[in-house]
XYZ file of C-alpha atoms in Angstrom:
561
model
C 30.998 25.704 38.340
C 27.899 24.809 36.566
C 26.346 21.467 37.410
C 26.667 19.059 34.257
C 22.745 19.256 32.710
C 21.933 15.591 31.345
C 19.289 15.556 28.584
C 17.440 12.482 27.502
C 15.412 11.802 24.302
C 11.947 11.161 24.786
C 10.173 7.943 22.429
C 9.065 10.534 20.425
C 12.629 11.629 19.765
C 14.166 7.857 19.632
C 11.458 6.758 17.541
C 11.771 9.710 14.711
C 15.708 9.340 14.820
C 14.760 5.647 14.600
C 12.524 6.012 11.195
C 15.439 8.826 9.648
C 17.951 5.667 10.287
C 15.970 3.064 8.584
C 15.646 5.344 5.813
C 19.136 6.169 5.371
C 19.885 2.568 5.629
C 17.810 1.491 2.869
C 19.184 3.459 0.617
C 22.884 2.987 1.550
C 21.810 -1.371 1.288
C 20.581 0.158 -2.328
C 23.817 1.849 -3.197
C 25.328 -0.763 -2.256
C 23.944 -3.544 -4.065
C 24.143 -6.181 -1.649
C 23.336 -7.118 2.506
C 23.064 -10.093 4.609
C 19.499 -9.627 6.572
C 20.964 -11.048 9.831
C 24.969 -10.285 9.234
C 26.332 -7.194 10.622
C 25.482 -5.149 7.146
C 21.261 -5.391 8.475
C 22.594 -5.249 11.919
C 21.321 -1.383 11.368
C 18.309 -1.960 9.836
C 16.946 -4.634 12.554
C 18.070 -2.271 15.743
C 16.057 0.304 14.245
C 13.154 -1.020 13.750
C 13.455 -3.083 17.513
C 13.955 0.092 18.650
C 11.013 1.367 16.900
C 8.718 -0.487 17.466
C 6.086 -0.285 15.312
C 2.503 -1.024 15.964
C 1.612 -2.931 13.026
C 4.326 -5.264 13.978
C 3.337 -5.543 17.506
C 5.134 -7.866 19.891
C 8.609 -7.561 17.595
C 10.457 -6.943 20.656
C 9.015 -9.789 22.656
C 10.415 -13.316 22.745
C 7.316 -14.899 21.681
C 6.662 -14.571 17.810
C 3.784 -11.587 17.034
C 1.360 -13.415 15.011
C -1.150 -10.529 13.158
C 1.616 -8.781 12.177
C 3.138 -11.539 10.492
C -0.060 -12.332 8.645
C 0.104 -8.571 7.634
C 3.466 -9.271 6.140
C 3.195 -12.298 4.748
C -0.233 -11.051 2.618
C 1.907 -8.300 0.951
C 5.250 -10.964 0.401
C 4.940 -13.327 -2.591
C 4.015 -17.211 -1.536
C 7.106 -18.995 -0.725
C 9.093 -16.209 0.309
C 9.776 -18.190 3.346
C 11.533 -20.919 1.907
C 14.090 -18.506 0.052
C 17.581 -17.637 1.136
C 18.394 -15.448 -1.698
C 15.888 -12.790 -2.973
C 17.004 -10.155 -5.824
C 14.863 -7.097 -6.062
C 14.573 -6.633 -9.931
C 13.089 -3.811 -11.967
C 11.340 -4.831 -15.165
C 13.682 -7.059 -16.747
C 11.711 -8.902 -19.222
C 10.652 -12.622 -16.256
C 7.045 -12.009 -17.499
C 8.038 -13.177 -21.221
C 9.877 -16.245 -19.560
C 8.658 -20.039 -18.453
C 8.470 -18.708 -14.694
C 4.694 -17.941 -13.561
C 4.409 -14.115 -11.918
C 3.133 -14.666 -8.002
C 1.186 -11.772 -7.243
C 1.137 -10.877 -3.188
C -2.652 -10.875 -2.655
C -2.082 -7.356 -0.780
C 0.598 -6.028 -2.827
C 0.199 -5.346 -7.097
C 3.749 -6.602 -7.428
C 5.193 -9.094 -9.594
C 7.189 -12.143 -8.565
C 8.880 -15.036 -9.932
C 10.585 -17.940 -7.999
C 13.268 -18.400 -9.722
C 14.183 -22.079 -7.905
C 14.147 -23.506 -4.421
C 15.978 -20.534 -2.824
C 16.254 -17.667 -5.143
C 12.643 -15.131 -5.104
C 13.093 -12.201 -7.651
C 10.854 -9.202 -6.613
C 9.994 -6.597 -9.280
C 10.403 -3.067 -7.874
C 8.423 -0.736 -10.391
C 6.680 1.375 -8.278
C 9.508 3.346 -6.830
C 11.554 3.957 -3.671
C 8.628 3.450 -1.496
C 8.418 -0.033 -2.688
C 11.616 -0.827 -2.111
C 11.063 0.356 1.926
C 7.866 -1.557 2.010
C 9.465 -4.752 1.042
C 12.596 -4.349 2.925
C 11.130 -3.538 6.311
C 8.878 -6.351 6.256
C 11.348 -8.938 5.100
C 13.273 -7.325 8.365
C 10.578 -8.473 10.334
C 10.050 -11.827 9.426
C 14.088 -12.328 9.928
C 13.664 -11.719 13.183
C 10.394 -13.489 14.020
C 12.598 -16.126 12.238
C 15.318 -15.838 14.814
C 13.221 -15.943 17.517
C 11.986 -19.393 16.511
C 15.515 -20.499 16.315
C 16.060 -19.554 19.710
C 13.494 -21.605 21.771
C 14.374 -24.350 18.942
C 17.968 -24.856 19.860
C 18.000 -26.914 23.776
C 21.474 -27.085 24.519
C 24.699 -25.320 23.117
C 25.054 -28.654 21.268
C 22.264 -28.071 18.725
C 20.421 -30.195 19.672
C 16.652 -28.778 18.544
C 13.874 -29.628 20.475
C 10.977 -32.401 20.410
C 8.406 -29.755 19.383
C 10.260 -28.821 16.310
C 10.681 -32.776 15.149
C 7.154 -32.813 15.188
C 6.354 -29.770 13.207
C 8.885 -30.870 11.012
C 7.173 -33.967 10.264
C 3.813 -32.310 9.601
C 5.000 -29.996 7.179
C 7.277 -33.225 5.470
C 4.007 -34.776 4.882
C 2.852 -35.231 1.575
C -1.307 -35.505 2.579
C -3.001 -32.575 3.695
C -3.353 -32.979 7.211
C -6.644 -34.900 9.346
C -8.005 -32.658 11.995
C -6.081 -34.060 14.763
C -2.865 -34.481 13.652
C -3.225 -30.621 12.569
C -4.129 -30.390 16.333
C -1.654 -31.878 17.293
C 0.976 -30.186 14.603
C -0.867 -26.498 16.530
C -0.133 -27.737 19.487
C 3.610 -28.615 19.498
C 3.804 -25.003 17.226
C 2.434 -23.477 20.162
C 5.672 -24.281 21.962
C 7.134 -23.276 19.557
C 5.984 -19.621 19.044
C 5.324 -18.565 22.465
C 1.814 -18.651 21.974
C -1.264 -20.232 23.147
C -3.631 -23.326 21.343
C -6.577 -20.474 20.715
C -4.226 -18.163 19.116
C -2.699 -19.479 16.827
C -5.925 -21.817 15.894
C -7.854 -18.914 15.743
C -5.622 -16.958 12.871
C -4.638 -20.602 11.515
C -7.138 -20.330 8.842
C -6.381 -16.996 7.368
C -2.968 -17.980 6.404
C -4.452 -21.107 4.162
C -4.976 -21.095 0.846
C -6.733 -23.810 -1.609
C -3.243 -25.256 -2.685
C -1.777 -24.981 1.259
C -5.067 -25.950 3.857
C -1.785 -25.992 6.442
C 0.011 -23.067 4.783
C 0.513 -21.284 8.171
C 2.768 -24.615 9.626
C 4.967 -23.926 6.330
C 6.098 -20.685 7.374
C 7.179 -20.893 11.138
C 9.194 -24.376 10.018
C 10.867 -22.406 6.978
C 11.072 -19.656 9.291
C 12.433 -21.658 11.411
C 14.169 -24.101 9.495
C 16.556 -21.298 7.815
C 17.445 -19.226 10.922
C 19.220 -22.432 11.916
C 20.821 -23.164 9.252
C 21.882 -19.578 9.141
C 23.337 -20.203 13.150
C 24.743 -23.876 12.628
C 25.832 -23.677 8.871
C 26.913 -19.905 8.566
C 24.738 -19.795 5.741
C 23.326 -15.921 5.574
C 20.206 -15.040 3.956
C 20.965 -12.335 0.786
C 19.186 -9.331 -0.441
C 20.288 -8.351 -3.430
C 19.387 -5.274 -6.061
C 20.091 -5.818 -9.549
C 22.173 -3.553 -11.341
C 18.874 -2.783 -13.661
C 16.887 -1.775 -11.043
C 20.092 0.897 -9.165
C 20.565 2.510 -12.800
C 16.506 2.840 -14.102
C 15.629 3.804 -9.966
C 14.725 7.496 -9.313
C 14.315 8.092 -13.624
C 10.874 8.413 -13.827
C 11.042 5.584 -16.522
C 7.810 3.372 -15.637
C 5.841 6.626 -15.014
C 6.627 8.529 -18.118
C 5.577 5.350 -20.163
C 2.540 5.259 -18.067
C 2.000 9.378 -19.021
C 2.708 9.199 -22.529
C 0.167 5.851 -23.028
C -2.553 8.310 -21.422
C -1.846 11.174 -23.475
C -1.363 9.460 -26.648
C -5.406 8.320 -26.136
C -6.522 11.656 -25.170
C -4.627 12.875 -28.675
C -6.704 9.987 -30.926
C -9.766 10.051 -28.786
C -9.498 13.961 -29.617
C -9.908 15.393 -25.839
C -6.212 16.706 -25.577
C -7.614 19.976 -25.664
C -10.698 19.325 -23.582
C -10.703 20.864 -19.628
C -8.996 18.065 -17.859
C -10.011 16.900 -14.390
C -7.718 14.122 -12.384
C -8.541 12.212 -9.779
C -6.703 9.636 -8.167
C -9.150 7.484 -6.678
C -10.535 3.244 -6.993
C -11.043 1.322 -10.676
C -14.557 1.320 -9.229
C -16.427 4.660 -7.499
C -16.414 7.090 -10.063
C -18.470 4.767 -12.517
C -20.939 3.625 -10.202
C -21.535 7.477 -8.533
C -22.272 8.097 -12.146
C -24.108 5.230 -13.639
C -24.849 2.580 -11.205
C -28.494 3.859 -10.010
C -29.326 4.339 -12.852
C -29.075 0.396 -14.374
C -30.075 -1.457 -11.109
C -33.089 0.767 -10.741
C -35.318 -2.042 -11.455
C -32.516 -4.832 -9.538
C -32.335 -3.085 -6.734
C -35.963 -1.802 -6.102
C -36.578 0.089 -3.066
C -32.408 0.161 -2.146
C -30.758 3.165 -0.953
C -27.654 4.348 -3.026
C -25.010 3.308 -0.405
C -26.929 -0.272 -0.077
C -26.414 -0.292 -4.668
C -22.531 0.499 -3.331
C -22.168 -2.538 -0.830
C -23.387 -4.916 -2.779
C -21.154 -3.890 -6.039
C -18.563 -4.350 -3.205
C -19.261 -7.744 -2.186
C -16.947 -10.457 -4.782
C -19.773 -12.422 -5.294
C -21.770 -9.518 -7.623
C -19.455 -9.278 -10.656
C -22.335 -9.823 -12.937
C -23.959 -6.341 -10.988
C -20.416 -4.516 -12.025
C -20.423 -6.030 -15.390
C -23.654 -4.308 -15.989
C -22.506 -1.047 -14.476
C -19.283 -1.042 -16.659
C -20.729 -1.958 -19.793
C -22.974 1.351 -19.059
C -20.236 3.381 -18.891
C -18.312 2.289 -21.942
C -21.069 3.157 -24.482
C -21.109 6.642 -22.501
C -18.149 7.588 -23.110
C -15.496 5.553 -20.533
C -12.705 3.804 -21.401
C -10.621 1.867 -19.026
C -6.571 1.554 -20.204
C -5.061 -1.258 -17.918
C -1.370 -0.460 -17.117
C 1.299 -2.084 -19.813
C 3.782 0.378 -18.299
C 4.702 -1.863 -14.810
C 3.443 1.226 -12.770
C 0.681 -1.395 -11.866
C -1.797 2.055 -11.600
C -4.942 1.322 -14.192
C -6.023 4.552 -15.561
C -10.221 5.190 -16.522
C -11.291 8.154 -19.557
C -14.296 9.279 -18.997
C -15.671 12.811 -21.484
C -18.749 13.376 -20.793
C -19.735 14.662 -23.706
C -21.158 11.402 -24.330
C -22.831 10.853 -20.774
C -26.444 11.566 -20.971
C -26.683 12.800 -17.573
C -30.816 12.845 -17.167
C -30.423 8.969 -16.542
C -27.586 9.525 -14.160
C -27.276 10.221 -10.698
C -26.551 13.582 -11.236
C -29.363 14.732 -13.486
C -28.325 18.518 -12.419
C -24.896 18.934 -13.978
C -24.544 21.946 -15.531
C -22.118 21.067 -18.313
C -21.310 23.489 -21.536
C -22.906 23.393 -24.230
C -19.950 24.049 -26.296
C -18.419 20.824 -27.084
C -14.521 21.322 -27.002
C -15.771 22.956 -23.024
C -17.286 19.575 -22.083
C -15.061 17.800 -19.147
C -12.861 15.011 -19.572
C -12.264 13.233 -16.307
C -9.338 10.814 -15.878
C -10.069 8.676 -12.885
C -6.035 6.625 -12.201
C -6.039 3.569 -9.060
C -3.754 4.602 -6.228
C -0.308 5.464 -6.245
C 2.511 3.437 -3.878
C 4.353 6.223 -1.792
C 7.022 8.135 -3.594
C 5.380 6.932 -6.816
C 2.376 9.493 -6.155
C 5.621 12.399 -7.817
C 6.612 10.493 -10.504
C 3.062 9.613 -11.988
C 1.580 13.340 -11.483
C 4.636 14.505 -12.032
C 5.134 13.502 -16.034
C 0.978 12.968 -16.257
C 1.290 17.706 -15.861
C 4.272 17.128 -18.044
C 3.612 19.949 -22.061
C 2.617 16.604 -24.686
C 5.800 16.191 -26.363
C 6.942 18.963 -25.065
C 4.919 21.450 -26.332
C 1.269 20.867 -25.979
C 0.141 21.660 -22.378
C -2.437 20.179 -20.982
C -5.679 22.201 -19.762
C -5.682 20.858 -16.361
C -8.180 21.830 -14.344
C -8.517 20.191 -10.911
C -6.795 17.208 -9.474
C -8.619 14.994 -6.878
C -7.002 13.079 -4.453
C -9.030 10.450 -2.359
C -7.375 7.929 -0.590
C -7.376 5.689 2.837
C -5.436 7.143 5.544
C -4.414 6.469 9.500
C -6.289 8.700 11.864
C -5.297 9.785 14.702
C -8.362 11.450 16.670
C -11.613 9.172 15.075
C -12.288 5.270 14.024
C -12.581 3.298 11.102
C -14.350 5.202 8.469
C -14.514 8.670 9.207
C -13.396 10.930 7.524
C -10.453 13.208 6.865
C -10.325 16.790 5.438
C -6.123 17.924 5.305
C -5.474 21.630 5.180
C -1.311 20.912 4.323
C 0.770 17.764 4.254
C 3.822 17.325 5.583
C 6.662 14.992 4.759
C 8.297 13.089 7.882
C 11.467 13.108 8.925
C 12.210 16.779 7.060
C 9.687 19.351 7.779
C 9.068 20.059 4.472
C 5.631 21.516 4.424
C 2.592 21.548 1.735
C -0.308 24.358 2.937
C -2.925 24.431 -0.120
C -6.310 25.680 -0.726
C -8.999 22.719 -0.235
C -11.846 22.893 -1.879
C -13.594 20.056 -0.421
C -13.998 21.439 3.319
C -15.193 19.863 6.677
C -19.017 21.311 6.347
C -19.586 19.485 3.443
C -19.427 16.332 4.933
C -21.443 17.185 7.972
C -24.878 15.692 8.486
C -23.806 12.246 7.395
C -23.520 10.489 10.493
C -19.941 10.082 9.535
C -16.990 11.748 11.880
C -15.214 14.417 10.001
C -11.657 16.071 10.868
C -9.957 18.688 9.134
C -6.242 20.257 9.607
C -2.962 19.126 8.684
C -1.856 15.145 7.322
C 1.211 13.920 7.687
C 3.051 11.741 4.256
C 4.674 8.806 6.081
C 8.000 7.025 4.754
C 6.071 3.426 5.160
C 2.739 3.055 6.894
C 4.637 -0.001 9.104
C 6.756 1.664 10.835
C 4.532 3.959 12.666
C 4.520 3.810 16.345
C 2.306 5.345 18.863
C 5.022 7.370 20.594
C 5.894 8.997 17.332
C 2.191 9.379 16.753
C 0.985 11.255 19.470
C 4.154 13.713 19.328
C 2.179 14.976 15.776
C -1.339 14.703 17.269
C -0.803 17.164 20.367
C 2.426 19.434 19.382
C 1.667 22.470 17.024
C 1.529 20.417 14.281
C -1.643 19.428 15.047
C -2.257 16.097 12.918
C -5.127 14.481 12.185
C -3.953 11.762 10.035
C -1.104 9.661 8.374
C -0.720 8.441 4.663
C 2.043 7.916 2.603
C 1.347 9.890 -0.747
C 0.291 13.497 0.107
C 3.297 15.848 0.401
C 4.394 13.338 -3.030
C 0.796 14.521 -5.403
C 1.170 18.351 -4.137
C 4.824 18.814 -4.302
C 4.279 17.368 -8.038
C 1.289 20.110 -8.666
C 2.612 23.373 -7.482
C 6.134 22.779 -9.409
C 3.805 22.084 -12.677
C 1.786 25.319 -12.083
C 3.828 27.819 -9.946
C 7.264 27.548 -11.600
C 7.452 25.429 -15.109
C 4.058 27.512 -15.534
C 2.845 23.837 -17.846
C -0.815 23.978 -16.066
C -3.304 26.436 -14.942
C -1.375 28.370 -12.074
C -4.779 28.658 -10.232
C -5.281 24.628 -10.583
C -7.874 23.090 -8.026
C -7.076 20.724 -5.761
C -8.936 18.467 -3.749
C -7.640 16.179 -1.152
C -10.003 14.212 1.313
C -9.093 10.488 3.153
C -11.108 7.882 4.778
C -9.771 6.252 7.617
C -8.631 2.201 7.465
C -7.218 2.327 10.384
C -6.237 4.558 14.363
C -2.555 3.487 14.915
C -2.867 4.902 18.319
C -5.859 2.353 19.370
C -4.475 -1.388 20.088
C -7.005 -3.654 18.087
C -7.348 -0.620 15.898
C -4.288 -1.306 13.137
C -3.780 -1.982 9.303
C -3.197 -5.636 11.460
C -6.355 -6.087 13.001
C -7.920 -6.110 9.646
C -9.882 -4.292 6.853
C -12.564 -1.795 7.116
C -15.249 -4.175 5.162
C -18.631 -2.725 3.839
C -17.827 0.239 6.660
C -15.266 2.106 3.957
C -17.700 2.126 1.072
C -20.372 5.292 2.247
C -17.225 7.480 2.956
C -15.612 6.579 -0.386
C -18.898 7.303 -2.122
C -19.179 10.287 -0.056
C -16.331 11.398 -0.804
C -16.617 10.781 -4.209
C -19.512 12.532 -5.196
C -18.373 15.104 -3.099
C -15.305 15.266 -6.274
C -17.871 14.681 -8.875
C -21.110 17.697 -8.047
C -18.255 20.221 -8.056
C -15.930 18.923 -11.536
C -20.263 19.003 -12.836
C -21.042 22.293 -11.305
C -23.998 20.302 -9.245
């Protein structure tokens, strides 16, 4: 008789299963229309997140409250979300035309509306990835709120601790706290959170706003208060999805409006039949790369191009950015602010109007025939699955029968790196979709060799497109890095972009079947290194050099330099 073989799963396999379970659960809850995140209906989501233990959420599985993860999440959710028991995810349903003031989180472009003291509406116009992002962040703060609740209740008779009463007293005080009062409140809060006074003091001001310097205490108080009421009064938080959102999602409604606006502008400017080059990037690097050096040569005499770009990236130098934008506008740049709900602004550059002798590309080989002069369309970053919706719609024929002359599509973005550090560059040769095995190899016009000799580490290989960067953990990432997949980094849009490009060029034949594609990413974090995750802070000026180096290589190829 054969011995029974016991099969154990690795942490990577458990993590992969947890991501898949979260993905399926979130889609199920969306189709259902509502759920209670700390009730039975939200249990699967909570369990999967606790099993996964994503790096961004730090010590989510420990008893003590995670501070860096809480800051990361709070910056991506609307101010006041911690006070709301009812959260309603909606489509664009006309709230912008009401008396409600839009609340936009500092690190996520989404409109939110505080309906009353208990309800927050969050507009979802960027596709399913936006829903996954919101739900995982909400699940995290609700789990943390119950940690606070567990440390507040001190006996079976539902009595609360003295520290909680002192925190409540500080939060309900109408005037800003004096230094002595703040430090006293932090001392009590440290007991509630299981963190040291120094840990809380070091992160305290990062939560603050001008109107609420003591916002950190308010967040802790309201998270604990609502968690207490869930347990003591059975008054559960509820997340709902509006019927209009459930009806519209997946039908490319916002992407179609966005793409049609661009095509109508191209027709108005008589650019529709010209060679088109689409670049997914930010709204400054292409413009600055072409015009900034010449515009600012007097004001920044003796400074290198990178030093000029670093100055332009500083928030205080809006006057310098305005000078560059003014020149660009005079020489054929049109800025199209988004009105569709995609939150993707667009710039259109007509190279026929650019005086290349006064740019950073004086050797640009632009055809003499005006009908052959390239047009550059720069679109702001998409978010996750929204990349497919927007590019798919943009590459479709105009009014069903006018094919676009798209010569290239270039994608520049931020990504997590698995073998390197912040500011390094990744050049992909393929994208794979996490959890499905779907893979998209392609011929990248950009190569590792092009970027060498610039004092920046450059890596080439496969990139993985993930459900959400906030769901990654070290075990799963190490598997992708060490296995034959040979993954060098992770991001959220690449496979979605390539899926749309391949379908338009190879199957639908709506664009040139030999369209050139360029992908390059610079590292915003290394999720395999403790202290280097997205929750540890942004790139600062260290992201300027790789951003402009990638932009320069893309533009050089478009201009045949």
